[in-house]
C-alpha atoms as a printed R data frame, in Angstrom:
    type eleno elety resid chain resno       x       y       z
1   ATOM     1    CA   UNK     A     1 120.878  88.855  61.925
2   ATOM     2    CA   UNK     A     2 117.287  88.009  61.813
3   ATOM     3    CA   UNK     A     3 117.587  85.781  64.806
4   ATOM     4    CA   UNK     A     4 119.327  88.483  66.736
5   ATOM     5    CA   UNK     A     5 116.763  90.992  65.745
6   ATOM     6    CA   UNK     A     6 114.140  88.628  67.007
7   ATOM     7    CA   UNK     A     7 115.683  88.168  70.153
8   ATOM     8    CA   UNK     A     8 116.192  91.798  70.851
9   ATOM     9    CA   UNK     A     9 112.332  92.370  70.110
10  ATOM    10    CA   UNK     A    10 111.588  89.751  72.714
11  ATOM    11    CA   UNK     A    11 113.685  91.221  75.237
12  ATOM    12    CA   UNK     A    12 112.442  94.958  74.694
13  ATOM    13    CA   UNK     A    13 108.797  93.318  74.800
14  ATOM    14    CA   UNK     A    14 109.390  91.511  78.024
15  ATOM    15    CA   UNK     A    15 110.856  94.809  79.486
16  ATOM    16    CA   UNK     A    16 108.083  96.692  78.525
17  ATOM    17    CA   UNK     A    17 105.393  94.035  79.992
18  ATOM    18    CA   UNK     A    18 107.483  93.901  83.152
19  ATOM    19    CA   UNK     A    19 107.378  97.833  83.458
20  ATOM    20    CA   UNK     A    20 103.622  98.030  82.819
21  ATOM    21    CA   UNK     A    21 102.891  95.225  85.491
22  ATOM    22    CA   UNK     A    22 105.123  97.043  87.736
23  ATOM    23    CA   UNK     A    23 103.408 100.433  87.047
24  ATOM    24    CA   UNK     A    24  99.820  98.798  87.455
25  ATOM    25    CA   UNK     A    25 100.942  97.318  90.607
26  ATOM    26    CA   UNK     A    26 102.297 100.567  92.159
27  ATOM    27    CA   UNK     A    27  98.923 102.260  91.216
28  ATOM    28    CA   UNK     A    28  96.739  99.271  92.800
29  ATOM    29    CA   UNK     A    29  98.824  99.969  95.920
30  ATOM    30    CA   UNK     A    30  98.447 103.689  95.796
31  ATOM    31    CA   UNK     A    31  94.623 103.073  95.478
32  ATOM    32    CA   UNK     A    32  94.675 101.242  98.793
33  ATOM    33    CA   UNK     A    33  96.348 103.764 100.662
34  ATOM    34    CA   UNK     A    34  93.966 106.046 102.351
35  ATOM    35    CA   UNK     A    35  96.265 107.896 104.667
36  ATOM    36    CA   UNK     A    36  99.867 108.050 105.606
37  ATOM    37    CA   UNK     A    37  99.782 105.508 108.127
38  ATOM    38    CA   UNK     A    38  99.042 102.624 105.484
39  ATOM    39    CA   UNK     A    39 102.760 101.258 105.034
40  ATOM    40    CA   UNK     A    40 103.425  98.178 102.912
41  ATOM    41    CA   UNK     A    41 104.680  94.885 105.136
42  ATOM    42    CA   UNK     A    42 108.008  95.045 106.877
43  ATOM    43    CA   UNK     A    43 110.899  93.857 104.951
44  ATOM    44    CA   UNK     A    44 111.970  90.206 105.773
45  ATOM    45    CA   UNK     A    45 114.343  88.001 103.775
46  ATOM    46    CA   UNK     A    46 112.126  84.872 104.212
47  ATOM    47    CA   UNK     A    47 109.245  86.852 103.422
48  ATOM    48    CA   UNK     A    48 110.579  88.544 100.447
49  ATOM    49    CA   UNK     A    49 111.806  85.116  99.160
50  ATOM    50    CA   UNK     A    50 108.576  83.378  99.605
51  ATOM    51    CA   UNK     A    51 106.799  86.304  97.718
52  ATOM    52    CA   UNK     A    52 108.334  85.339  94.420
53  ATOM    53    CA   UNK     A    53 106.481  82.902  92.270
54  ATOM    54    CA   UNK     A    54 108.871  79.925  91.502
55  ATOM    55    CA   UNK     A    55 107.411  77.484  89.183
56  ATOM    56    CA   UNK     A    56 108.173  74.094  90.005
57  ATOM    57    CA   UNK     A    57 106.763  72.196  86.885
58  ATOM    58    CA   UNK     A    58 109.021  68.982  87.209
59  ATOM    59    CA   UNK     A    59 106.755  65.980  86.741
60  ATOM    60    CA   UNK     A    60 103.805  68.175  87.561
61  ATOM    61    CA   UNK     A    61 100.146  67.202  86.413
62  ATOM    62    CA   UNK     A    62  98.234  69.904  84.506
63  ATOM    63    CA   UNK     A    63  95.955  70.576  87.498
64  ATOM    64    CA   UNK     A    64  96.020  70.029  91.176
65  ATOM    65    CA   UNK     A    65  93.964  69.768  94.374
66  ATOM    66    CA   UNK     A    66  95.861  72.106  97.122
67  ATOM    67    CA   UNK     A    67  95.084  71.419 100.891
68  ATOM    68    CA   UNK     A    68  96.650  73.420 103.776
69  ATOM    69    CA   UNK     A    69  98.378  71.553 106.836
70  ATOM    70    CA   UNK     A    70  99.492  73.016 109.987
71  ATOM    71    CA   UNK     A    71 100.792  75.124 111.821
72  ATOM    72    CA   UNK     A    72 103.763  72.924 111.601
73  ATOM    73    CA   UNK     A    73 105.385  73.282 115.129
74  ATOM    74    CA   UNK     A    74 107.555  71.236 117.692
75  ATOM    75    CA   UNK     A    75 103.999  70.405 119.715
76  ATOM    76    CA   UNK     A    76 103.208  68.393 116.499
77  ATOM    77    CA   UNK     A    77  99.390  69.243 116.941
78  ATOM    78    CA   UNK     A    78  99.424  68.857 113.082
79  ATOM    79    CA   UNK     A    79 100.607  65.335 112.899
80  ATOM    80    CA   UNK     A    80  96.765  63.764 113.143
81  ATOM    81    CA   UNK     A    81  96.013  66.114 109.802
82  ATOM    82    CA   UNK     A    82  98.500  64.064 107.937
83  ATOM    83    CA   UNK     A    83  96.216  60.930 107.581
84  ATOM    84    CA   UNK     A    84  93.253  62.897 106.112
85  ATOM    85    CA   UNK     A    85  95.379  64.390 103.225
86  ATOM    86    CA   UNK     A    86  96.694  60.738 102.509
87  ATOM    87    CA   UNK     A    87  92.992  59.562 102.445
88  ATOM    88    CA   UNK     A    88  92.107  62.498 100.248
89  ATOM    89    CA   UNK     A    89  94.935  61.518  97.941
90  ATOM    90    CA   UNK     A    90  93.912  57.984  97.958
91  ATOM    91    CA   UNK     A    91  90.470  58.536  97.395
92  ATOM    92    CA   UNK     A    92  90.949  60.646  94.290
93  ATOM    93    CA   UNK     A    93  93.515  58.099  93.054
94  ATOM    94    CA   UNK     A    94  91.080  55.194  93.105
95  ATOM    95    CA   UNK     A    95  88.533  57.137  91.326
96  ATOM    96    CA   UNK     A    96  90.931  57.949  88.368
97  ATOM    97    CA   UNK     A    97  92.040  61.261  89.136
98  ATOM    98    CA   UNK     A    98  95.082  62.524  87.121
99  ATOM    99    CA   UNK     A    99  95.698  65.579  88.992
100 ATOM   100    CA   UNK     A   100  98.372  66.147  91.689
101 ATOM   101    CA   UNK     A   101  97.530  66.926  95.416
102 ATOM   102    CA   UNK     A   102  99.667  69.693  96.769
103 ATOM   103    CA   UNK     A   103 100.105  70.111 100.609
104 ATOM   104    CA   UNK     A   104 100.863  73.877 101.638
105 ATOM   105    CA   UNK     A   105 102.718  73.217 105.213
106 ATOM   106    CA   UNK     A   106 101.936  76.436 107.177
107 ATOM   107    CA   UNK     A   107 104.971  77.719 109.188
108 ATOM   108    CA   UNK     A   108 104.342  80.286 112.118
109 ATOM   109    CA   UNK     A   109 106.130  83.675 112.157
110 ATOM   110    CA   UNK     A   110 109.841  83.439 113.518
111 ATOM   111    CA   UNK     A   111 109.437  79.594 113.221
112 ATOM   112    CA   UNK     A   112 110.097  79.239 109.662
113 ATOM   113    CA   UNK     A   113 112.888  76.430 110.379
114 ATOM   114    CA   UNK     A   114 110.501  73.719 111.853
115 ATOM   115    CA   UNK     A   115 109.812  70.937 109.609
116 ATOM   116    CA   UNK     A   116 107.643  67.662 109.927
117 ATOM   117    CA   UNK     A   117 109.236  64.618 111.230
118 ATOM   118    CA   UNK     A   118 111.176  62.814 108.450
119 ATOM   119    CA   UNK     A   119 108.736  59.967 108.512
120 ATOM   120    CA   UNK     A   120 105.721  62.314 107.987
121 ATOM   121    CA   UNK     A   121 107.517  63.873 105.092
122 ATOM   122    CA   UNK     A   122 108.165  60.053 103.605
123 ATOM   123    CA   UNK     A   123 104.605  59.206 104.190
124 ATOM   124    CA   UNK     A   124 103.509  62.183 101.730
125 ATOM   125    CA   UNK     A   125 106.255  61.222  99.320
126 ATOM   126    CA   UNK     A   126 105.166  57.744  99.265
127 ATOM   127    CA   UNK     A   127 101.721  58.606  98.570
128 ATOM   128    CA   UNK     A   128 102.550  60.833  95.723
129 ATOM   129    CA   UNK     A   129 101.575  64.057  97.339
130 ATOM   130    CA   UNK     A   130 103.578  67.075  96.724
131 ATOM   131    CA   UNK     A   131 104.250  69.439  99.659
132 ATOM   132    CA   UNK     A   132 105.786  72.894  99.986
133 ATOM   133    CA   UNK     A   133 106.423  74.839 103.451
134 ATOM   134    CA   UNK     A   134 104.879  78.216 103.070
135 ATOM   135    CA   UNK     A   135 105.784  81.005 105.755
136 ATOM   136    CA   UNK     A   136 103.531  83.395 107.487
137 ATOM   137    CA   UNK     A   137 103.935  86.815 106.279
138 ATOM   138    CA   UNK     A   138 104.394  89.623 108.717
139 ATOM   139    CA   UNK     A   139 100.864  90.858 108.437
140 ATOM   140    CA   UNK     A   140  98.714  91.490 111.330
141 ATOM   141    CA   UNK     A   141  95.473  89.737 111.231
142 ATOM   142    CA   UNK     A   142  96.732  86.845 109.090
143 ATOM   143    CA   UNK     A   143  95.292  83.487 110.231
144 ATOM   144    CA   UNK     A   144  95.244  80.023 109.058
145 ATOM   145    CA   UNK     A   145  92.687  80.375 106.518
146 ATOM   146    CA   UNK     A   146  94.844  82.849 104.737
147 ATOM   147    CA   UNK     A   147  97.580  80.147 104.017
148 ATOM   148    CA   UNK     A   148  95.479  79.189 101.029
149 ATOM   149    CA   UNK     A   149  96.791  82.205  99.150
150 ATOM   150    CA   UNK     A   150 100.006  80.495  98.333
151 ATOM   151    CA   UNK     A   151  97.841  78.292  96.027
152 ATOM   152    CA   UNK     A   152  97.860  81.096  93.538
153 ATOM   153    CA   UNK     A   153 101.636  81.024  93.245
154 ATOM   154    CA   UNK     A   154 101.644  77.667  91.831
155 ATOM   155    CA   UNK     A   155 101.673  78.782  88.182
156 ATOM   156    CA   UNK     A   156 102.774  75.314  87.193
157 ATOM   157    CA   UNK     A   157  99.197  74.400  87.126
158 ATOM   158    CA   UNK     A   158  96.464  75.409  84.718
159 ATOM   159    CA   UNK     A   159  93.906  75.156  87.581
160 ATOM   160    CA   UNK     A   160  93.625  74.369  91.455
161 ATOM   161    CA   UNK     A   161  91.018  73.208  93.241
162 ATOM   162    CA   UNK     A   162  91.592  74.135  97.238
163 ATOM   163    CA   UNK     A   163  90.033  71.659  99.742
164 ATOM   164    CA   UNK     A   164  89.810  71.698 103.192
165 ATOM   165    CA   UNK     A   165  91.990  68.933 104.827
166 ATOM   166    CA   UNK     A   166  89.038  67.270 106.407
167 ATOM   167    CA   UNK     A   167  87.208  66.689 103.004
168 ATOM   168    CA   UNK     A   168  87.065  63.313 101.317
169 ATOM   169    CA   UNK     A   169  86.174  62.913  97.762
170 ATOM   170    CA   UNK     A   170  83.273  60.750  96.844
171 ATOM   171    CA   UNK     A   171  84.125  61.021  92.938
172 ATOM   172    CA   UNK     A   172  86.663  61.966  90.591
173 ATOM   173    CA   UNK     A   173  86.518  65.498  90.884
174 ATOM   174    CA   UNK     A   174  88.690  66.235  87.867
175 ATOM   175    CA   UNK     A   175  85.652  67.448  85.612
176 ATOM   176    CA   UNK     A   176  85.675  70.560  87.952
177 ATOM   177    CA   UNK     A   177  89.052  71.741  86.460
178 ATOM   178    CA   UNK     A   178  87.409  71.907  82.979
179 ATOM   179    CA   UNK     A   179  84.145  73.846  83.679
180 ATOM   180    CA   UNK     A   180  83.126  75.973  80.304
181 ATOM   181    CA   UNK     A   181  82.969  79.150  82.169
182 ATOM   182    CA   UNK     A   182  86.301  81.086  82.237
183 ATOM   183    CA   UNK     A   183  86.547  82.971  85.681
184 ATOM   184    CA   UNK     A   184  89.605  83.279  88.024
185 ATOM   185    CA   UNK     A   185  87.496  82.316  91.062
186 ATOM   186    CA   UNK     A   186  84.605  79.706  91.343
187 ATOM   187    CA   UNK     A   187  83.217  78.859  94.720
188 ATOM   188    CA   UNK     A   188  80.432  78.314  96.855
189 ATOM   189    CA   UNK     A   189  78.018  80.687  98.953
190 ATOM   190    CA   UNK     A   190  77.736  80.027 102.597
191 ATOM   191    CA   UNK     A   191  74.841  80.212 105.209
192 ATOM   192    CA   UNK     A   192  76.373  82.777 107.440
193 ATOM   193    CA   UNK     A   193  79.063  84.002 105.360
194 ATOM   194    CA   UNK     A   194  79.451  85.272 101.493
195 ATOM   195    CA   UNK     A   195  81.572  82.164 100.819
196 ATOM   196    CA   UNK     A   196  81.925  78.594 102.063
197 ATOM   197    CA   UNK     A   197  85.881  78.021 101.780
198 ATOM   198    CA   UNK     A   198  85.712  74.272 102.125
199 ATOM   199    CA   UNK     A   199  86.059  73.963  98.282
200 ATOM   200    CA   UNK     A   200  87.020  76.660  95.604
201 ATOM   201    CA   UNK     A   201  88.662  76.624  92.090
202 ATOM   202    CA   UNK     A   202  91.157  79.232  91.037
203 ATOM   203    CA   UNK     A   203  93.329  79.960  88.305
204 ATOM   204    CA   UNK     A   204  97.118  80.408  89.582
205 ATOM   205    CA   UNK     A   205  98.600  83.633  88.820
206 ATOM   206    CA   UNK     A   206 101.280  85.569  90.454
207 ATOM   207    CA   UNK     A   207  99.725  89.161  90.036
208 ATOM   208    CA   UNK     A   208  96.669  87.980  91.790
209 ATOM   209    CA   UNK     A   209  98.720  86.616  94.646
210 ATOM   210    CA   UNK     A   210 100.669  89.992  95.256
211 ATOM   211    CA   UNK     A   211  97.500  91.804  94.847
212 ATOM   212    CA   UNK     A   212  95.475  89.705  97.206
213 ATOM   213    CA   UNK     A   213  98.334  90.004  99.676
214 ATOM   214    CA   UNK     A   214  98.553  93.854  99.346
215 ATOM   215    CA   UNK     A   215  94.724  93.877  99.819
216 ATOM   216    CA   UNK     A   216  95.092  91.896 103.170
217 ATOM   217    CA   UNK     A   217  97.859  94.409 104.275
218 ATOM   218    CA   UNK     A   218  95.982  97.699 103.454
219 ATOM   219    CA   UNK     A   219  92.443  96.740 104.337
220 ATOM   220    CA   UNK     A   220  92.600  93.903 106.836
221 ATOM   221    CA   UNK     A   221  91.790  94.002 110.404
222 ATOM   222    CA   UNK     A   222  94.642  95.353 112.484
223 ATOM   223    CA   UNK     A   223  95.207  97.226 115.643
224 ATOM   224    CA   UNK     A   224  94.698  99.846 116.785
225 ATOM   225    CA   UNK     A   225  92.247 100.331 113.714
226 ATOM   226    CA   UNK     A   226  88.851  98.793 114.277
227 ATOM   227    CA   UNK     A   227  87.217  96.839 111.422
228 ATOM   228    CA   UNK     A   228  84.520  98.983 109.954
229 ATOM   229    CA   UNK     A   229  81.277  97.163 109.040
230 ATOM   230    CA   UNK     A   230  80.195  99.714 106.718
231 ATOM   231    CA   UNK     A   231  83.662 100.092 104.401
232 ATOM   232    CA   UNK     A   232  85.032  96.470 105.257
233 ATOM   233    CA   UNK     A   233  87.767  95.803 102.627
234 ATOM   234    CA   UNK     A   234  87.368  99.327 101.201
235 ATOM   235    CA   UNK     A   235  83.977  98.779  99.355
236 ATOM   236    CA   UNK     A   236  80.641  99.031 100.671
237 ATOM   237    CA   UNK     A   237  78.787  95.874 100.894
238 ATOM   238    CA   UNK     A   238  75.539  95.575  99.155
239 ATOM   239    CA   UNK     A   239  72.835  93.156  99.863
240 ATOM   240    CA   UNK     A   240  73.953  89.444  99.244
241 ATOM   241    CA   UNK     A   241  72.143  86.094  98.890
242 ATOM   242    CA   UNK     A   242  73.260  83.259 101.253
243 ATOM   243    CA   UNK     A   243  73.348  79.656  99.970
244 ATOM   244    CA   UNK     A   244  69.672  79.379 101.360
245 ATOM   245    CA   UNK     A   245  68.484  81.995  98.825
246 ATOM   246    CA   UNK     A   246  67.877  84.664 101.629
247 ATOM   247    CA   UNK     A   247  68.709  88.275 100.959
248 ATOM   248    CA   UNK     A   248  71.292  89.364 103.672
249 ATOM   249    CA   UNK     A   249  71.821  92.986 104.451
250 ATOM   250    CA   UNK     A   250  74.679  92.579 107.177
251 ATOM   251    CA   UNK     A   251  77.145  94.894 105.402
252 ATOM   252    CA   UNK     A   252  80.736  93.725 106.515
253 ATOM   253    CA   UNK     A   253  79.258  92.161 109.467
254 ATOM   254    CA   UNK     A   254  79.104  88.310 108.863
255 ATOM   255    CA   UNK     A   255  80.842  85.234 109.729
256 ATOM   256    CA   UNK     A   256  84.697  85.660 108.525
257 ATOM   257    CA   UNK     A   257  83.964  88.949 107.344
258 ATOM   258    CA   UNK     A   258  87.369  89.944 108.251
259 ATOM   259    CA   UNK     A   259  88.947  86.540 107.434
260 ATOM   260    CA   UNK     A   260  90.116  84.627 104.257
261 ATOM   261    CA   UNK     A   261  86.275  84.028 103.238
262 ATOM   262    CA   UNK     A   262  85.510  87.935 103.108
263 ATOM   263    CA   UNK     A   263  88.967  88.564 101.897
264 ATOM   264    CA   UNK     A   264  88.421  86.425  98.741
265 ATOM   265    CA   UNK     A   265  84.967  87.683  98.095
266 ATOM   266    CA   UNK     A   266  85.978  91.137  98.280
267 ATOM   267    CA   UNK     A   267  88.977  90.810  95.910
268 ATOM   268    CA   UNK     A   268  87.243  88.775  93.168
269 ATOM   269    CA   UNK     A   269  83.867  90.688  93.327
270 ATOM   270    CA   UNK     A   270  85.105  94.213  93.838
271 ATOM   271    CA   UNK     A   271  88.365  94.681  92.487
272 ATOM   272    CA   UNK     A   272  89.014  91.851  90.135
273 ATOM   273    CA   UNK     A   273  85.332  91.914  89.265
274 ATOM   274    CA   UNK     A   274  84.788  88.413  88.306
275 ATOM   275    CA   UNK     A   275  83.262  85.733  90.737
276 ATOM   276    CA   UNK     A   276  81.315  82.743  90.150
277 ATOM   277    CA   UNK     A   277  79.216  80.985  92.702
278 ATOM   278    CA   UNK     A   278  77.288  77.713  92.622
279 ATOM   279    CA   UNK     A   279  74.099  78.030  94.493
280 ATOM   280    CA   UNK     A   280  71.908  74.981  95.056
281 ATOM   281    CA   UNK     A   281  69.779  75.614  91.720
282 ATOM   282    CA   UNK     A   282  71.832  78.025  90.080
283 ATOM   283    CA   UNK     A   283  75.331  79.327  88.755
284 ATOM   284    CA   UNK     A   284  75.660  83.195  89.172
285 ATOM   285    CA   UNK     A   285  78.355  85.217  88.053
286 ATOM   286    CA   UNK     A   286  79.166  88.600  90.012
287 ATOM   287    CA   UNK     A   287  80.850  91.742  88.792
288 ATOM   288    CA   UNK     A   288  81.276  95.072  90.839
289 ATOM   289    CA   UNK     A   289  77.634  95.968  90.394
290 ATOM   290    CA   UNK     A   290  75.895  93.191  88.369
291 ATOM   291    CA   UNK     A   291  74.900  89.683  88.963
292 ATOM   292    CA   UNK     A   292  73.947  87.323  86.154
293 ATOM   293    CA   UNK     A   293  72.387  83.749  86.194
294 ATOM   294    CA   UNK     A   294  74.586  81.812  83.712
295 ATOM   295    CA   UNK     A   295  73.308  78.273  84.159
296 ATOM   296    CA   UNK     A   296  70.614  76.548  86.165
297 ATOM   297    CA   UNK     A   297  70.172  72.822  87.224
298 ATOM   298    CA   UNK     A   298  68.788  70.751  84.551
299 ATOM   299    CA   UNK     A   299  68.818  73.111  81.748
300 ATOM   300    CA   UNK     A   300  70.864  70.731  79.424
301 ATOM   301    CA   UNK     A   301  74.056  72.979  79.413
302 ATOM   302    CA   UNK     A   302  77.487  71.475  79.643
303 ATOM   303    CA   UNK     A   303  78.123  73.620  82.693
304 ATOM   304    CA   UNK     A   304  74.804  72.278  84.425
305 ATOM   305    CA   UNK     A   305  75.877  68.800  83.596
306 ATOM   306    CA   UNK     A   306  79.349  69.134  85.188
307 ATOM   307    CA   UNK     A   307  78.264  70.998  88.200
308 ATOM   308    CA   UNK     A   308  75.398  68.799  89.276
309 ATOM   309    CA   UNK     A   309  76.980  65.455  88.032
310 ATOM   310    CA   UNK     A   310  78.603  65.883  91.619
311 ATOM   311    CA   UNK     A   311  78.004  69.078  93.386
312 ATOM   312    CA   UNK     A   312  80.927  70.661  95.126
313 ATOM   313    CA   UNK     A   313  79.083  72.518  97.527
314 ATOM   314    CA   UNK     A   314  77.618  71.970 100.871
315 ATOM   315    CA   UNK     A   315  74.202  73.310 100.748
316 ATOM   316    CA   UNK     A   316  71.864  71.589  98.161
317 ATOM   317    CA   UNK     A   317  68.273  71.708  97.225
318 ATOM   318    CA   UNK     A   318  65.879  69.610  99.436
319 ATOM   319    CA   UNK     A   319  63.869  68.352  96.446
320 ATOM   320    CA   UNK     A   320  65.802  65.902  94.472
321 ATOM   321    CA   UNK     A   321  69.319  66.672  95.733
322 ATOM   322    CA   UNK     A   322  72.219  66.059  93.376
323 ATOM   323    CA   UNK     A   323  74.941  63.837  94.275
324 ATOM   324    CA   UNK     A   324  77.677  65.098  96.490
325 ATOM   325    CA   UNK     A   325  81.186  65.478  95.489
326 ATOM   326    CA   UNK     A   326  82.795  64.878  98.711
327 ATOM   327    CA   UNK     A   327  81.876  64.467 102.601
328 ATOM   328    CA   UNK     A   328  83.177  67.293 104.763
329 ATOM   329    CA   UNK     A   329  83.781  66.205 108.292
330 ATOM   330    CA   UNK     A   330  82.886  69.504 110.077
331 ATOM   331    CA   UNK     A   331  82.977  69.756 113.585
332 ATOM   332    CA   UNK     A   332  84.994  68.184 116.391
333 ATOM   333    CA   UNK     A   333  83.972  64.375 115.523
334 ATOM   334    CA   UNK     A   334  86.336  63.075 112.853
335 ATOM   335    CA   UNK     A   335  86.963  59.706 111.695
336 ATOM   336    CA   UNK     A   336  90.620  59.969 112.571
337 ATOM   337    CA   UNK     A   337  90.207  61.200 115.892
338 ATOM   338    CA   UNK     A   338  87.487  58.552 117.224
339 ATOM   339    CA   UNK     A   339  87.116  55.121 115.426
340 ATOM   340    CA   UNK     A   340  83.460  54.316 114.716
341 ATOM   341    CA   UNK     A   341  82.892  52.068 111.697
342 ATOM   342    CA   UNK     A   342  79.245  52.027 112.494
343 ATOM   343    CA   UNK     A   343  79.229  55.571 111.144
344 ATOM   344    CA   UNK     A   344  78.718  55.091 107.157
345 ATOM   345    CA   UNK     A   345  80.608  58.321 106.480
346 ATOM   346    CA   UNK     A   346  83.524  57.301 108.844
347 ATOM   347    CA   UNK     A   347  83.490  53.884 107.230
348 ATOM   348    CA   UNK     A   348  84.032  55.498 103.652
349 ATOM   349    CA   UNK     A   349  87.112  57.322 104.993
350 ATOM   350    CA   UNK     A   350  88.532  54.181 106.825
351 ATOM   351    CA   UNK     A   351  88.004  52.400 103.191
352 ATOM   352    CA   UNK     A   352  89.911  55.182 101.427
353 ATOM   353    CA   UNK     A   353  93.196  54.512 103.555
């Protein structure tokens, strides 16, 4: 009888939590609807299915690195990007990483049946890269950068570091999974944008995924509505500090303000109210209206030692710069598009494979 009573209490508790969560999300959606024109995304069986968090914990590690590859199409323009992911996985493995590498394979709208070639999938499996095909939601204004949202669904992991596919790790970056600061989002400021999304770290959470998708629908750029540089994602944008330490008074008019960098910054600073950024000499924590320096380079704290042992952000101080966590092959010249072993960074990439 006691076992039955315990089971009943657990069932009731689960129902209460589910009801409270649903109620909170209804209130969240209502707060985003400023007019009757605001409607949820069109229903689609493919989108509805992909919207559910399905935990695939079989043989999963505690943490993961995630990269986006695509769009997966018959033209196969994506194919040359398979090799950077293999190099990324190999570089981490050689340096002792124990985390998974997860490839999010981006599908275009109405082309959800497309798949990579069997040989390409086999290459990923042989290298130990886990992969998942993810559809494009029917949200106008959604672009490639927003496919990174699907990382939040992977709750089989405790923490995920999201990397651009053209990143080559130089060290074992696993220490960045265990930073002594509890924040749902840790990232890098940009020079011309509030974020640089080449690297960031997140805590997977289904409700966060749903709320971020809601924000993208209700406040994102979509015609005929024009982007409002004063209201942006629904909140006035105060002055912000870029990666070079300059105060920027741009409103919501900066590089990628309407894209995934502006979207993630808006959600975690103004709605979740917890955002941590790594500046060249400081770790800064942001809430809705406050910013607090929680660590500085060389202060002797565990956080400082882990952050600057191998700095994961692209902009560093000129005096005594710290070691870098990775190379980021930005621009058009990539080691996999033009063989150039005389380039030391390219040679590092070739050696990884």
